[in-house]
Amino acid sequence: MESPRIELRSDISVELVDSSASDLAVVKAARVSTAGEDANDELYDGGSTRGLIRYLMRSRHGSPFEHNSMTFLVRAPIFTVRHLMRHRTWSFNEESARYREVGAAFYVPDATRLLRQEGKPGDYRYVGGSTDDHQQVVRSATRAYEVAFEEYQRLLDSGIAREIARLVLPVSTYSVLYATCNARALMHFLSLRTHRPDAAYVSHPQREIEMVAEQMETAWAKLMPVTHEAFTAFGRVSP
């Protein structure tokens, strides 16, 4: 699957690099409305904390879930990064092809990726393709990537500015970015970018952005297990 000139990859990675997020922070933010500054003295209490967070989630009192922060380092193809950037309450800083030369790494789906679409827009499903389907995708992608990267290098070598040379690169080129959000924004993201049949509103995201979402959810669940449990219990709807 690899060319001597380009790197074909199927992985998408997400790393939690910074956070200030906890279930107790949700409790303190909620209690300030009735306890004032004494809310800052709240301590974690298993049953009480769980009960309050479930009440907030069930009643959709969302603002207490905003007083926290998580920063993820994401490495993904550009088309997946663009899906992530649709969530406009987040903060992003992305690798810039204006300022640095882009590496020769490009995305191809692995053999488990569903490749065929049945139905019509708004009412379709993905089904598995054959081995030949996957090989065809890899062959076509490899041919296109080799030509694109060769032309990119040709432009750079001739002195063309990086910001112009990059226009020949496909959206499957890998990019790296920081993505920062709070728990409320993350829950909204997860409600749209994961497919869970038990969700109140079942979503059908593209698989590549779902790979990002799944890794973020795993990291978040360790930071805020009570909040994550309540999110799941009440239909995976952001409050």
PDB file of N, CA, C and O in Angstrom, residues 3-71:
ATOM      1  N   SER A   3       3.853   3.829  -1.291  1.00  0.00           N
ATOM      2  CA  SER A   3       4.697   4.272  -2.393  1.00  0.00           C
ATOM      3  C   SER A   3       6.022   4.736  -1.808  1.00  0.00           C
ATOM      4  O   SER A   3       6.083   5.192  -0.670  1.00  0.00           O
ATOM      5  N   PRO A   4       7.108   4.664  -2.560  1.00  0.00           N
ATOM      6  CA  PRO A   4       8.379   5.180  -2.051  1.00  0.00           C
ATOM      7  C   PRO A   4       8.374   6.692  -1.870  1.00  0.00           C
ATOM      8  O   PRO A   4       9.239   7.253  -1.223  1.00  0.00           O
ATOM      9  N   ARG A   5       7.370   7.376  -2.443  1.00  0.00           N
ATOM     10  CA  ARG A   5       7.353   8.831  -2.403  1.00  0.00           C
ATOM     11  C   ARG A   5       6.305   9.382  -1.448  1.00  0.00           C
ATOM     12  O   ARG A   5       6.409  10.486  -0.987  1.00  0.00           O
ATOM     13  N   ILE A   6       5.251   8.639  -1.218  1.00  0.00           N
ATOM     14  CA  ILE A   6       4.185   9.120  -0.363  1.00  0.00           C
ATOM     15  C   ILE A   6       3.878   8.069   0.706  1.00  0.00           C
ATOM     16  O   ILE A   6       4.236   6.907   0.567  1.00  0.00           O
ATOM     17  N   GLU A   7       3.227   8.517   1.770  1.00  0.00           N
ATOM     18  CA  GLU A   7       2.823   7.624   2.866  1.00  0.00           C
ATOM     19  C   GLU A   7       1.306   7.525   2.890  1.00  0.00           C
ATOM     20  O   GLU A   7       0.614   8.544   2.975  1.00  0.00           O
ATOM     21  N   LEU A   8       0.795   6.305   2.808  1.00  0.00           N
ATOM     22  CA  LEU A   8      -0.643   6.068   2.903  1.00  0.00           C
ATOM     23  C   LEU A   8      -0.977   5.613   4.315  1.00  0.00           C
ATOM     24  O   LEU A   8      -0.363   4.676   4.830  1.00  0.00           O
ATOM     25  N   ARG A   9      -1.960   6.276   4.926  1.00  0.00           N
ATOM     26  CA  ARG A   9      -2.317   5.962   6.310  1.00  0.00           C
ATOM     27  C   ARG A   9      -3.825   5.836   6.444  1.00  0.00           C
ATOM     28  O   ARG A   9      -4.580   6.479   5.716  1.00  0.00           O
ATOM     29  N   SER A  10      -4.242   5.013   7.411  1.00  0.00           N
ATOM     30  CA  SER A  10      -5.661   4.859   7.707  1.00  0.00           C
ATOM     31  C   SER A  10      -5.993   5.274   9.135  1.00  0.00           C
ATOM     32  O   SER A  10      -7.162   5.245   9.526  1.00  0.00           O
ATOM     33  N   ASP A  11      -4.991   5.638   9.908  1.00  0.00           N
ATOM     34  CA  ASP A  11      -5.224   5.977  11.306  1.00  0.00           C
ATOM     35  C   ASP A  11      -5.609   7.444  11.450  1.00  0.00           C
ATOM     36  O   ASP A  11      -5.237   8.294  10.644  1.00  0.00           O
ATOM     37  N   ILE A  12      -6.377   7.701  12.496  1.00  0.00           N
ATOM     38  CA  ILE A  12      -6.725   9.059  12.911  1.00  0.00           C
ATOM     39  C   ILE A  12      -6.492   9.109  14.414  1.00  0.00           C
ATOM     40  O   ILE A  12      -7.041   8.284  15.151  1.00  0.00           O
ATOM     41  N   SER A  13      -5.668  10.032  14.868  1.00  0.00           N
ATOM     42  CA  SER A  13      -5.286  10.026  16.277  1.00  0.00           C
ATOM     43  C   SER A  13      -5.780  11.265  16.999  1.00  0.00           C
ATOM     44  O   SER A  13      -5.818  12.365  16.439  1.00  0.00           O
ATOM     45  N   VAL A  14      -6.158  11.066  18.256  1.00  0.00           N
ATOM     46  CA  VAL A  14      -6.601  12.143  19.138  1.00  0.00           C
ATOM     47  C   VAL A  14      -5.924  11.951  20.485  1.00  0.00           C
ATOM     48  O   VAL A  14      -5.974  10.863  21.064  1.00  0.00           O
ATOM     49  N   GLU A  15      -5.303  13.008  20.981  1.00  0.00           N
ATOM     50  CA  GLU A  15      -4.622  12.956  22.279  1.00  0.00           C
ATOM     51  C   GLU A  15      -5.096  14.112  23.147  1.00  0.00           C
ATOM     52  O   GLU A  15      -5.096  15.264  22.706  1.00  0.00           O
ATOM     53  N   LEU A  16      -5.535  13.807  24.354  1.00  0.00           N
ATOM     54  CA  LEU A  16      -5.877  14.856  25.314  1.00  0.00           C
ATOM     55  C   LEU A  16      -4.577  15.422  25.868  1.00  0.00           C
ATOM     56  O   LEU A  16      -3.817  14.721  26.537  1.00  0.00           O
ATOM     57  N   VAL A  17      -4.300  16.693  25.587  1.00  0.00           N
ATOM     58  CA  VAL A  17      -3.012  17.280  25.982  1.00  0.00           C
ATOM     59  C   VAL A  17      -3.140  18.256  27.150  1.00  0.00           C
ATOM     60  O   VAL A  17      -2.141  18.610  27.780  1.00  0.00           O
ATOM     61  N   ASP A  18      -4.364  18.709  27.456  1.00  0.00           N
ATOM     62  CA  ASP A  18      -4.534  19.628  28.579  1.00  0.00           C
ATOM     63  C   ASP A  18      -5.999  19.587  28.994  1.00  0.00           C
ATOM     64  O   ASP A  18      -6.886  19.377  28.152  1.00  0.00           O
ATOM     65  N   SER A  19      -6.257  19.781  30.287  1.00  0.00           N
ATOM     66  CA  SER A  19      -7.660  19.784  30.735  1.00  0.00           C
ATOM     67  C   SER A  19      -7.795  20.433  32.097  1.00  0.00           C
ATOM     68  O   SER A  19      -6.870  20.436  32.908  1.00  0.00           O
ATOM     69  N   SER A  20      -8.948  21.006  32.329  1.00  0.00           N
ATOM     70  CA  SER A  20      -9.383  21.452  33.653  1.00  0.00           C
ATOM     71  C   SER A  20     -10.859  21.097  33.726  1.00  0.00           C
ATOM     72  O   SER A  20     -11.722  21.966  33.648  1.00  0.00           O
ATOM     73  N   ALA A  21     -11.129  19.811  33.833  1.00  0.00           N
ATOM     74  CA  ALA A  21     -12.508  19.316  33.752  1.00  0.00           C
ATOM     75  C   ALA A  21     -12.742  18.272  34.831  1.00  0.00           C
ATOM     76  O   ALA A  21     -11.943  17.346  34.993  1.00  0.00           O
ATOM     77  N   SER A  22     -13.849  18.438  35.559  1.00  0.00           N
ATOM     78  CA  SER A  22     -14.203  17.474  36.602  1.00  0.00           C
ATOM     79  C   SER A  22     -15.692  17.553  36.880  1.00  0.00           C
ATOM     80  O   SER A  22     -16.349  18.567  36.592  1.00  0.00           O
ATOM     81  N   ASP A  23     -16.226  16.499  37.446  1.00  0.00           N
ATOM     82  CA  ASP A  23     -17.636  16.504  37.848  1.00  0.00           C
ATOM     83  C   ASP A  23     -17.879  17.513  38.967  1.00  0.00           C
ATOM     84  O   ASP A  23     -18.930  18.173  39.014  1.00  0.00           O
ATOM     85  N   LEU A  24     -16.904  17.671  39.863  1.00  0.00           N
ATOM     86  CA  LEU A  24     -17.066  18.618  40.961  1.00  0.00           C
ATOM     87  C   LEU A  24     -17.215  20.046  40.446  1.00  0.00           C
ATOM     88  O   LEU A  24     -17.975  20.846  41.010  1.00  0.00           O
ATOM     89  N   ALA A  25     -16.526  20.384  39.370  1.00  0.00           N
ATOM     90  CA  ALA A  25     -16.647  21.725  38.803  1.00  0.00           C
ATOM     91  C   ALA A  25     -18.069  22.002  38.339  1.00  0.00           C
ATOM     92  O   ALA A  25     -18.556  23.142  38.434  1.00  0.00           O
ATOM     93  N   VAL A  26     -18.751  20.985  37.839  1.00  0.00           N
ATOM     94  CA  VAL A  26     -20.156  21.143  37.442  1.00  0.00           C
ATOM     95  C   VAL A  26     -21.007  21.460  38.666  1.00  0.00           C
ATOM     96  O   VAL A  26     -21.860  22.363  38.648  1.00  0.00           O
ATOM     97  N   VAL A  27     -20.757  20.740  39.742  1.00  0.00           N
ATOM     98  CA  VAL A  27     -21.516  20.951  40.979  1.00  0.00           C
ATOM     99  C   VAL A  27     -21.298  22.363  41.507  1.00  0.00           C
ATOM    100  O   VAL A  27     -22.243  23.065  41.876  1.00  0.00           O
ATOM    101  N   LYS A  28     -20.059  22.813  41.539  1.00  0.00           N
ATOM    102  CA  LYS A  28     -19.771  24.157  42.048  1.00  0.00           C
ATOM    103  C   LYS A  28     -20.460  25.222  41.201  1.00  0.00           C
ATOM    104  O   LYS A  28     -21.021  26.190  41.732  1.00  0.00           O
ATOM    105  N   ALA A  29     -20.416  25.051  39.889  1.00  0.00           N
ATOM    106  CA  ALA A  29     -21.050  26.030  39.009  1.00  0.00           C
ATOM    107  C   ALA A  29     -22.551  26.072  39.207  1.00  0.00           C
ATOM    108  O   ALA A  29     -23.179  27.139  39.136  1.00  0.00           O
ATOM    109  N   ALA A  30     -23.151  24.912  39.478  1.00  0.00           N
ATOM    110  CA  ALA A  30     -24.592  24.858  39.701  1.00  0.00           C
ATOM    111  C   ALA A  30     -24.960  25.443  41.069  1.00  0.00           C
ATOM    112  O   ALA A  30     -25.955  26.169  41.199  1.00  0.00           O
ATOM    113  N   ARG A  31     -24.172  25.153  42.090  1.00  0.00           N
ATOM    114  CA  ARG A  31     -24.490  25.579  43.455  1.00  0.00           C
ATOM    115  C   ARG A  31     -24.356  27.088  43.658  1.00  0.00           C
ATOM    116  O   ARG A  31     -24.962  27.650  44.563  1.00  0.00           O
ATOM    117  N   VAL A  32     -23.558  27.755  42.819  1.00  0.00           N
ATOM    118  CA  VAL A  32     -23.333  29.177  43.042  1.00  0.00           C
ATOM    119  C   VAL A  32     -24.636  29.969  42.958  1.00  0.00           C
ATOM    120  O   VAL A  32     -24.771  31.036  43.575  1.00  0.00           O
ATOM    121  N   SER A  33     -25.602  29.447  42.240  1.00  0.00           N
ATOM    122  CA  SER A  33     -26.877  30.163  42.113  1.00  0.00           C
ATOM    123  C   SER A  33     -27.626  30.245  43.441  1.00  0.00           C
ATOM    124  O   SER A  33     -28.407  31.174  43.658  1.00  0.00           O
ATOM    125  N   THR A  34     -27.391  29.292  44.339  1.00  0.00           N
ATOM    126  CA  THR A  34     -28.092  29.296  45.632  1.00  0.00           C
ATOM    127  C   THR A  34     -27.152  29.500  46.817  1.00  0.00           C
ATOM    128  O   THR A  34     -27.568  29.975  47.869  1.00  0.00           O
ATOM    129  N   ALA A  35     -25.861  29.147  46.643  1.00  0.00           N
ATOM    130  CA  ALA A  35     -24.924  29.227  47.760  1.00  0.00           C
ATOM    131  C   ALA A  35     -23.941  30.381  47.633  1.00  0.00           C
ATOM    132  O   ALA A  35     -23.170  30.644  48.558  1.00  0.00           O
ATOM    133  N   GLY A  36     -23.951  31.068  46.505  1.00  0.00           N
ATOM    134  CA  GLY A  36     -23.011  32.169  46.330  1.00  0.00           C
ATOM    135  C   GLY A  36     -21.574  31.687  46.401  1.00  0.00           C
ATOM    136  O   GLY A  36     -21.233  30.605  45.916  1.00  0.00           O
ATOM    137  N   GLU A  37     -20.709  32.484  47.044  1.00  0.00           N
ATOM    138  CA  GLU A  37     -19.290  32.151  47.098  1.00  0.00           C
ATOM    139  C   GLU A  37     -19.020  30.878  47.879  1.00  0.00           C
ATOM    140  O   GLU A  37     -17.954  30.248  47.716  1.00  0.00           O
ATOM    141  N   ASP A  38     -19.954  30.463  48.733  1.00  0.00           N
ATOM    142  CA  ASP A  38     -19.759  29.214  49.477  1.00  0.00           C
ATOM    143  C   ASP A  38     -19.746  27.998  48.557  1.00  0.00           C
ATOM    144  O   ASP A  38     -19.295  26.918  48.956  1.00  0.00           O
ATOM    145  N   ALA A  39     -20.229  28.166  47.321  1.00  0.00           N
ATOM    146  CA  ALA A  39     -20.215  27.052  46.371  1.00  0.00           C
ATOM    147  C   ALA A  39     -18.790  26.578  46.107  1.00  0.00           C
ATOM    148  O   ALA A  39     -18.571  25.396  45.806  1.00  0.00           O
ATOM    149  N   ASN A  40     -17.833  27.477  46.266  1.00  0.00           N
ATOM    150  CA  ASN A  40     -16.445  27.101  45.996  1.00  0.00           C
ATOM    151  C   ASN A  40     -15.902  26.131  47.027  1.00  0.00           C
ATOM    152  O   ASN A  40     -14.856  25.510  46.817  1.00  0.00           O
ATOM    153  N   ASP A  41     -16.605  25.985  48.165  1.00  0.00           N
ATOM    154  CA  ASP A  41     -16.167  25.069  49.212  1.00  0.00           C
ATOM    155  C   ASP A  41     -16.798  23.693  49.075  1.00  0.00           C
ATOM    156  O   ASP A  41     -16.576  22.814  49.918  1.00  0.00           O
ATOM    157  N   GLU A  42     -17.607  23.510  48.029  1.00  0.00           N
ATOM    158  CA  GLU A  42     -18.246  22.206  47.816  1.00  0.00           C
ATOM    159  C   GLU A  42     -17.197  21.110  47.683  1.00  0.00           C
ATOM    160  O   GLU A  42     -16.136  21.304  47.083  1.00  0.00           O
ATOM    161  N   LEU A  43     -17.504  19.949  48.237  1.00  0.00           N
ATOM    162  CA  LEU A  43     -16.649  18.783  48.126  1.00  0.00           C
ATOM    163  C   LEU A  43     -17.370  17.681  47.346  1.00  0.00           C
ATOM    164  O   LEU A  43     -18.595  17.648  47.304  1.00  0.00           O
ATOM    165  N   TYR A  44     -16.592  16.802  46.754  1.00  0.00           N
ATOM    166  CA  TYR A  44     -17.198  15.709  45.997  1.00  0.00           C
ATOM    167  C   TYR A  44     -17.924  14.774  46.953  1.00  0.00           C
ATOM    168  O   TYR A  44     -17.379  14.318  47.954  1.00  0.00           O
ATOM    169  N   ASP A  45     -19.175  14.509  46.648  1.00  0.00           N
ATOM    170  CA  ASP A  45     -20.001  13.581  47.418  1.00  0.00           C
ATOM    171  C   ASP A  45     -20.676  12.664  46.401  1.00  0.00           C
ATOM    172  O   ASP A  45     -21.518  13.119  45.628  1.00  0.00           O
ATOM    173  N   GLY A  46     -20.282  11.410  46.395  1.00  0.00           N
ATOM    174  CA  GLY A  46     -20.730  10.492  45.358  1.00  0.00           C
ATOM    175  C   GLY A  46     -22.207  10.567  45.020  1.00  0.00           C
ATOM    176  O   GLY A  46     -22.596  10.897  43.901  1.00  0.00           O
ATOM    177  N   GLY A  47     -23.060  10.310  45.999  1.00  0.00           N
ATOM    178  CA  GLY A  47     -24.497  10.287  45.749  1.00  0.00           C
ATOM    179  C   GLY A  47     -25.060  11.646  45.424  1.00  0.00           C
ATOM    180  O   GLY A  47     -25.848  11.804  44.486  1.00  0.00           O
ATOM    181  N   SER A  48     -24.677  12.663  46.184  1.00  0.00           N
ATOM    182  CA  SER A  48     -25.191  14.007  45.970  1.00  0.00           C
ATOM    183  C   SER A  48     -24.718  14.573  44.630  1.00  0.00           C
ATOM    184  O   SER A  48     -25.491  15.192  43.890  1.00  0.00           O
ATOM    185  N   THR A  49     -23.446  14.359  44.338  1.00  0.00           N
ATOM    186  CA  THR A  49     -22.902  14.842  43.058  1.00  0.00           C
ATOM    187  C   THR A  49     -23.618  14.190  41.891  1.00  0.00           C
ATOM    188  O   THR A  49     -24.027  14.862  40.936  1.00  0.00           O
ATOM    189  N   ARG A  50     -23.773  12.887  41.966  1.00  0.00           N
ATOM    190  CA  ARG A  50     -24.445  12.161  40.885  1.00  0.00           C
ATOM    191  C   ARG A  50     -25.885  12.633  40.727  1.00  0.00           C
ATOM    192  O   ARG A  50     -26.374  12.850  39.612  1.00  0.00           O
ATOM    193  N   GLY A  51     -26.586  12.812  41.848  1.00  0.00           N
ATOM    194  CA  GLY A  51     -27.978  13.235  41.787  1.00  0.00           C
ATOM    195  C   GLY A  51     -28.144  14.609  41.162  1.00  0.00           C
ATOM    196  O   GLY A  51     -29.037  14.823  40.328  1.00  0.00           O
ATOM    197  N   LEU A  52     -27.279  15.551  41.534  1.00  0.00           N
ATOM    198  CA  LEU A  52     -27.379  16.900  40.989  1.00  0.00           C
ATOM    199  C   LEU A  52     -27.051  16.903  39.491  1.00  0.00           C
ATOM    200  O   LEU A  52     -27.762  17.536  38.698  1.00  0.00           O
ATOM    201  N   ILE A  53     -25.990  16.208  39.109  1.00  0.00           N
ATOM    202  CA  ILE A  53     -25.617  16.196  37.694  1.00  0.00           C
ATOM    203  C   ILE A  53     -26.694  15.539  36.846  1.00  0.00           C
ATOM    204  O   ILE A  53     -27.014  16.023  35.751  1.00  0.00           O
ATOM    205  N   ARG A  54     -27.296  14.482  37.345  1.00  0.00           N
ATOM    206  CA  ARG A  54     -28.385  13.844  36.594  1.00  0.00           C
ATOM    207  C   ARG A  54     -29.596  14.783  36.490  1.00  0.00           C
ATOM    208  O   ARG A  54     -30.265  14.836  35.457  1.00  0.00           O
ATOM    209  N   TYR A  55     -29.856  15.526  37.555  1.00  0.00           N
ATOM    210  CA  TYR A  55     -30.955  16.502  37.505  1.00  0.00           C
ATOM    211  C   TYR A  55     -30.672  17.577  36.458  1.00  0.00           C
ATOM    212  O   TYR A  55     -31.547  17.929  35.650  1.00  0.00           O
ATOM    213  N   LEU A  56     -29.452  18.093  36.466  1.00  0.00           N
ATOM    214  CA  LEU A  56     -29.096  19.124  35.494  1.00  0.00           C
ATOM    215  C   LEU A  56     -29.210  18.599  34.060  1.00  0.00           C
ATOM    216  O   LEU A  56     -29.719  19.293  33.170  1.00  0.00           O
ATOM    217  N   MET A  57     -28.751  17.376  33.849  1.00  0.00           N
ATOM    218  CA  MET A  57     -28.793  16.799  32.514  1.00  0.00           C
ATOM    219  C   MET A  57     -30.241  16.537  32.085  1.00  0.00           C
ATOM    220  O   MET A  57     -30.637  16.875  30.956  1.00  0.00           O
ATOM    221  N   ARG A  58     -31.010  15.965  32.975  1.00  0.00           N
ATOM    222  CA  ARG A  58     -32.399  15.636  32.651  1.00  0.00           C
ATOM    223  C   ARG A  58     -33.218  16.890  32.380  1.00  0.00           C
ATOM    224  O   ARG A  58     -34.040  16.941  31.461  1.00  0.00           O
ATOM    225  N   SER A  59     -32.977  17.946  33.159  1.00  0.00           N
ATOM    226  CA  SER A  59     -33.743  19.189  33.032  1.00  0.00           C
ATOM    227  C   SER A  59     -33.145  20.132  31.997  1.00  0.00           C
ATOM    228  O   SER A  59     -33.695  21.214  31.763  1.00  0.00           O
ATOM    229  N   ARG A  60     -32.009  19.745  31.429  1.00  0.00           N
ATOM    230  CA  ARG A  60     -31.320  20.520  30.401  1.00  0.00           C
ATOM    231  C   ARG A  60     -30.905  21.909  30.910  1.00  0.00           C
ATOM    232  O   ARG A  60     -31.053  22.911  30.219  1.00  0.00           O
ATOM    233  N   HIS A  61     -30.378  21.928  32.114  1.00  0.00           N
ATOM    234  CA  HIS A  61     -29.724  23.122  32.645  1.00  0.00           C
ATOM    235  C   HIS A  61     -28.254  23.032  32.230  1.00  0.00           C
ATOM    236  O   HIS A  61     -27.431  22.403  32.906  1.00  0.00           O
ATOM    237  N   GLY A  62     -27.904  23.648  31.130  1.00  0.00           N
ATOM    238  CA  GLY A  62     -26.629  23.365  30.500  1.00  0.00           C
ATOM    239  C   GLY A  62     -25.437  24.173  30.948  1.00  0.00           C
ATOM    240  O   GLY A  62     -24.300  23.705  30.866  1.00  0.00           O
ATOM    241  N   SER A  63     -25.644  25.394  31.434  1.00  0.00           N
ATOM    242  CA  SER A  63     -24.489  26.271  31.672  1.00  0.00           C
ATOM    243  C   SER A  63     -23.492  25.735  32.705  1.00  0.00           C
ATOM    244  O   SER A  63     -22.290  25.994  32.567  1.00  0.00           O
ATOM    245  N   PRO A  64     -23.896  24.981  33.748  1.00  0.00           N
ATOM    246  CA  PRO A  64     -22.882  24.461  34.669  1.00  0.00           C
ATOM    247  C   PRO A  64     -21.867  23.537  34.010  1.00  0.00           C
ATOM    248  O   PRO A  64     -20.775  23.334  34.543  1.00  0.00           O
ATOM    249  N   PHE A  65     -22.202  22.983  32.842  1.00  0.00           N
ATOM    250  CA  PHE A  65     -21.284  22.090  32.152  1.00  0.00           C
ATOM    251  C   PHE A  65     -20.266  22.840  31.289  1.00  0.00           C
ATOM    252  O   PHE A  65     -19.447  22.223  30.617  1.00  0.00           O
ATOM    253  N   GLU A  66     -20.330  24.176  31.313  1.00  0.00           N
ATOM    254  CA  GLU A  66     -19.423  24.978  30.493  1.00  0.00           C
ATOM    255  C   GLU A  66     -18.171  25.430  31.239  1.00  0.00           C
ATOM    256  O   GLU A  66     -17.246  25.968  30.621  1.00  0.00           O
ATOM    257  N   HIS A  67     -18.105  25.217  32.548  1.00  0.00           N
ATOM    258  CA  HIS A  67     -17.003  25.766  33.345  1.00  0.00           C
ATOM    259  C   HIS A  67     -15.863  24.754  33.466  1.00  0.00           C
ATOM    260  O   HIS A  67     -15.492  24.320  34.563  1.00  0.00           O
ATOM    261  N   ASN A  68     -15.316  24.393  32.325  1.00  0.00           N
ATOM    262  CA  ASN A  68     -14.222  23.434  32.250  1.00  0.00           C
ATOM    263  C   ASN A  68     -13.612  23.559  30.866  1.00  0.00           C
ATOM    264  O   ASN A  68     -14.157  24.239  29.991  1.00  0.00           O
ATOM    265  N   SER A  69     -12.513  22.883  30.653  1.00  0.00           N
ATOM    266  CA  SER A  69     -11.850  22.979  29.361  1.00  0.00           C
ATOM    267  C   SER A  69     -11.071  21.703  29.066  1.00  0.00           C
ATOM    268  O   SER A  69     -10.485  21.093  29.974  1.00  0.00           O
ATOM    269  N   MET A  70     -11.078  21.303  27.807  1.00  0.00           N
ATOM    270  CA  MET A  70     -10.287  20.168  27.336  1.00  0.00           C
ATOM    271  C   MET A  70      -9.636  20.548  26.013  1.00  0.00           C
ATOM    272  O   MET A  70     -10.306  21.093  25.133  1.00  0.00           O
ATOM    273  N   THR A  71      -8.357  20.273  25.884  1.00  0.00           N
ATOM    274  CA  THR A  71      -7.633  20.528  24.640  1.00  0.00           C
ATOM    275  C   THR A  71      -7.112  19.215  24.081  1.00  0.00           C
ATOM    276  O   THR A  71      -6.419  18.461  24.782  1.00  0.00           O
TER     277      THR A  71
END
